PDB file of C-alpha atoms in Angstrom:
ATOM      1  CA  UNK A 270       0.000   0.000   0.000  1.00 48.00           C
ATOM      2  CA  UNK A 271       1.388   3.458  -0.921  1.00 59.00           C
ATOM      3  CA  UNK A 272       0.970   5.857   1.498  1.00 56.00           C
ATOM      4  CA  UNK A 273       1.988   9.484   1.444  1.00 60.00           C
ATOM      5  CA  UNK A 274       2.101  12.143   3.630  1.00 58.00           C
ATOM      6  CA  UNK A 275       0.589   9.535   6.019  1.00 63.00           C
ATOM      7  CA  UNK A 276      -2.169   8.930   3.979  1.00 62.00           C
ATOM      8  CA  UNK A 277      -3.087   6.250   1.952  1.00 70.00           C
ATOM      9  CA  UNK A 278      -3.210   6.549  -2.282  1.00 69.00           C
ATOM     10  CA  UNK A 279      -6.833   5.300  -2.323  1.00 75.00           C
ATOM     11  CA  UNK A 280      -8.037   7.634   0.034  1.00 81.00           C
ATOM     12  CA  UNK A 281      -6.545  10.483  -2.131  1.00 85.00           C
ATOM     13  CA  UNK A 282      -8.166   8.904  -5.062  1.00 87.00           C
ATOM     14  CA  UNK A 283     -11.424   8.820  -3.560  1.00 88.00           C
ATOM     15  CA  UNK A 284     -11.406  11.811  -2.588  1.00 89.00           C
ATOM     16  CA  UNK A 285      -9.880  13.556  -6.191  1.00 91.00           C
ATOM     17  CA  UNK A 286     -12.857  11.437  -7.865  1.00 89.00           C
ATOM     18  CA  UNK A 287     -15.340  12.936  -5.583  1.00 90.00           C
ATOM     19  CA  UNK A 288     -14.385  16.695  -5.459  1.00 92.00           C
ATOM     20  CA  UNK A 289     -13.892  15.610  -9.394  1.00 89.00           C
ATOM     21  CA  UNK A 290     -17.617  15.565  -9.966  1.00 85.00           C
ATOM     22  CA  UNK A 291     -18.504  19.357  -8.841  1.00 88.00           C
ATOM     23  CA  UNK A 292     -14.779  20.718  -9.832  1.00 89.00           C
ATOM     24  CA  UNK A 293     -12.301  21.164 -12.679  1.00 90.00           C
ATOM     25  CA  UNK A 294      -9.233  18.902 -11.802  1.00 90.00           C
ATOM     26  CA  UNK A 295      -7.038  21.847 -11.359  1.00 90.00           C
ATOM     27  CA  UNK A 296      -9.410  23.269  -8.310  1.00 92.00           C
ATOM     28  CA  UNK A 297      -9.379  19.673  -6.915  1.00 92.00           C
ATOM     29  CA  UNK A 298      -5.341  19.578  -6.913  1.00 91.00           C
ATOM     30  CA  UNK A 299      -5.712  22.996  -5.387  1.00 94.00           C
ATOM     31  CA  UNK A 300      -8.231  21.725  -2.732  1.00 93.00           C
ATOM     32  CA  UNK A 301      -6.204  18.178  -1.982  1.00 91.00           C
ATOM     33  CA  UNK A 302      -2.477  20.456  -1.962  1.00 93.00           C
ATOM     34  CA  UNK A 303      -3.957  23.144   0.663  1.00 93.00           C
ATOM     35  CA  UNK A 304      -5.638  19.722   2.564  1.00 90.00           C
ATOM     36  CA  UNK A 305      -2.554  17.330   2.733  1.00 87.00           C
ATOM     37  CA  UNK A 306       0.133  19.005   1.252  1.00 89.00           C
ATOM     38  CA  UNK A 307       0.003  16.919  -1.112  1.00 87.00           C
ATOM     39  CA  UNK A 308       0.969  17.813  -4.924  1.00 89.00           C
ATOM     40  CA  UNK A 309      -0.999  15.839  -7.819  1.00 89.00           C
ATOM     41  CA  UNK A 310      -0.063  17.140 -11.585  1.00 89.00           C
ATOM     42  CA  UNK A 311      -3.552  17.904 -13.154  1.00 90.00           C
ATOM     43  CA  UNK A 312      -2.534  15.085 -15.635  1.00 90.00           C
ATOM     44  CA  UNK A 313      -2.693  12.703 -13.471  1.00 89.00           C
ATOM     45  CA  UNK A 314      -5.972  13.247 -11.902  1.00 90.00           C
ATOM     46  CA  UNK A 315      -7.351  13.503 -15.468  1.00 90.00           C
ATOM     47  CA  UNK A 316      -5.580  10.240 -16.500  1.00 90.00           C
ATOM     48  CA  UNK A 317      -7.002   8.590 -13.410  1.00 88.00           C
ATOM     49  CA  UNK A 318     -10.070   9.402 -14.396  1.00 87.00           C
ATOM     50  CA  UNK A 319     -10.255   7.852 -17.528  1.00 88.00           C
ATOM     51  CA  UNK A 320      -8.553   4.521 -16.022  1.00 89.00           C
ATOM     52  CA  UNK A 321     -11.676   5.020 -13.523  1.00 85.00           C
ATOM     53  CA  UNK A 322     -14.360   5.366 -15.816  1.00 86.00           C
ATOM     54  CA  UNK A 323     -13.272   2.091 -18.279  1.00 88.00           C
ATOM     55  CA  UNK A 324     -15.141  -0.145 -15.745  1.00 87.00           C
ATOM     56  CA  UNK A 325     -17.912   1.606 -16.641  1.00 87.00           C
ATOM     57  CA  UNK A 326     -19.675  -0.086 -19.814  1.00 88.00           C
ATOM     58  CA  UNK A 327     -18.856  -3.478 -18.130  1.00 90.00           C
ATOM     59  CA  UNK A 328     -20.582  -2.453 -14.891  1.00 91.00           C
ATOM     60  CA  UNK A 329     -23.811  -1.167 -17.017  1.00 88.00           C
ATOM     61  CA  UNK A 330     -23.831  -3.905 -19.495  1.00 91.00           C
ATOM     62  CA  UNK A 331     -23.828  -6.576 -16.303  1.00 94.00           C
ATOM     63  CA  UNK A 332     -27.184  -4.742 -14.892  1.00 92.00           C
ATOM     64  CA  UNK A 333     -30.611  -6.093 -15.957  1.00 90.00           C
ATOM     65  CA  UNK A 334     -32.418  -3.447 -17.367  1.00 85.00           C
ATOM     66  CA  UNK A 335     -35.438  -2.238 -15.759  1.00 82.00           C
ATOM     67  CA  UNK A 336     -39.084  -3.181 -16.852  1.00 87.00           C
ATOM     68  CA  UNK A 337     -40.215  -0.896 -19.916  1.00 84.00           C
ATOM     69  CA  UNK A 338     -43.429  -0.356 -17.747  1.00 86.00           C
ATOM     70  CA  UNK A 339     -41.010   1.056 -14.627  1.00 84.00           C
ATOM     71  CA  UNK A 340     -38.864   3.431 -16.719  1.00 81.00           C
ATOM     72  CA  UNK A 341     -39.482   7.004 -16.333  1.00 79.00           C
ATOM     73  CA  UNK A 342     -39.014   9.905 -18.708  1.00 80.00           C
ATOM     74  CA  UNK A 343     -35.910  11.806 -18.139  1.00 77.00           C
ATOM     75  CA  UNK A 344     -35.195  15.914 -17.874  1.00 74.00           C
ATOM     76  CA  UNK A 345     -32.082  17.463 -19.060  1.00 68.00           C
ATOM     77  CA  UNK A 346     -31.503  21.469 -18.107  1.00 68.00           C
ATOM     78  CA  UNK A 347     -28.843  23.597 -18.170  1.00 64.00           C
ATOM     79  CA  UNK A 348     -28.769  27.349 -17.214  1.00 66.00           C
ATOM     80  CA  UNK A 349     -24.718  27.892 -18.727  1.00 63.00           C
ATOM     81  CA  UNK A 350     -25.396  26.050 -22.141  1.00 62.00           C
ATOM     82  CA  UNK A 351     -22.683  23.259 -20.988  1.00 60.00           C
ATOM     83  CA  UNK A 352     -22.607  19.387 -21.697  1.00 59.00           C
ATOM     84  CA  UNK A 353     -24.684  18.027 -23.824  1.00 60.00           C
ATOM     85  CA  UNK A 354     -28.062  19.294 -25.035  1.00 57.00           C
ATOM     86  CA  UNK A 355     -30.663  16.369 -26.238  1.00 60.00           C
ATOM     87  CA  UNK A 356     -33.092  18.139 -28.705  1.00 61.00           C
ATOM     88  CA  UNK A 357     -35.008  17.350 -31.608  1.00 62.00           C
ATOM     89  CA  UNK A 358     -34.086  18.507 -34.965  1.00 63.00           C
ATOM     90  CA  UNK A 359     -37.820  20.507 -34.783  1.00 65.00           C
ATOM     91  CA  UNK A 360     -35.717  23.065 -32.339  1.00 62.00           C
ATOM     92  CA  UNK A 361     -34.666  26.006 -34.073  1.00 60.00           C
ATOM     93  CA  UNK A 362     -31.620  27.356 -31.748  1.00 59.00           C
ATOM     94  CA  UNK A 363     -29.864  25.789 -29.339  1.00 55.00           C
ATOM     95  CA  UNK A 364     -28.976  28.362 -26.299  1.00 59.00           C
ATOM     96  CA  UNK A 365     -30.038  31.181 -27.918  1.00 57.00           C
ATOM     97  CA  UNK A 366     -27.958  30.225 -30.892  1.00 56.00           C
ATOM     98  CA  UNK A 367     -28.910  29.111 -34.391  1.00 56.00           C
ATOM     99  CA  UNK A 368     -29.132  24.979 -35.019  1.00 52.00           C
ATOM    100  CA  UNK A 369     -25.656  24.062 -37.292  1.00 53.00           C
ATOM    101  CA  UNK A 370     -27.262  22.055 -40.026  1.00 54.00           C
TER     102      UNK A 370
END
């Protein structure tokens, strides 16, 4: 077990991959540095990440999915125009913008 600063590597990676979700990976090596002291390159949080996240399609793909009759609708919003927008092509602009086509 690595441990660092007298703490252990998986705490510090559970905690990067949960300030991660809220924070750009720069403000989370900012946050964990002031914390423990502890210096992480913004590369590597970003590379840990995506070594993270390749479980992913595995775990989803090895969950039943749920009973057409028990699946709800789902609501996407956003109030800065980030991420991804899910529209029809009948929507003419797309954050105040016009629709590329």
């Amino acid at each position: 077990m690595h441990v660092k600063n007298g703490v252990r590597r998986t705490d510090t990676q559970d905690w990067d991959q949960e300030l991660a979700v809220e924070q750009a990976f720069s403000k989370v090596n900012q946050t964990i540095e002031r914390m423990l002291k502890l210096h992480q390159h913004t590369d590597s949080l970003e590379t840990m990440n995506r070594q993270l996240a390749s479980d992913t399609a595995a775990f989803r793909d090895a969950r039943p999915a749920p009973p057409v009759a028990e699946e709800g609708q789902i609501f996407v919003t956003s109030a800065d125009c980030k991420g991804v927008v899910i529209r029809g092509q009948a929507t003419k602009t797309v954050c105040g913008g016009e629709r590329l086509g």
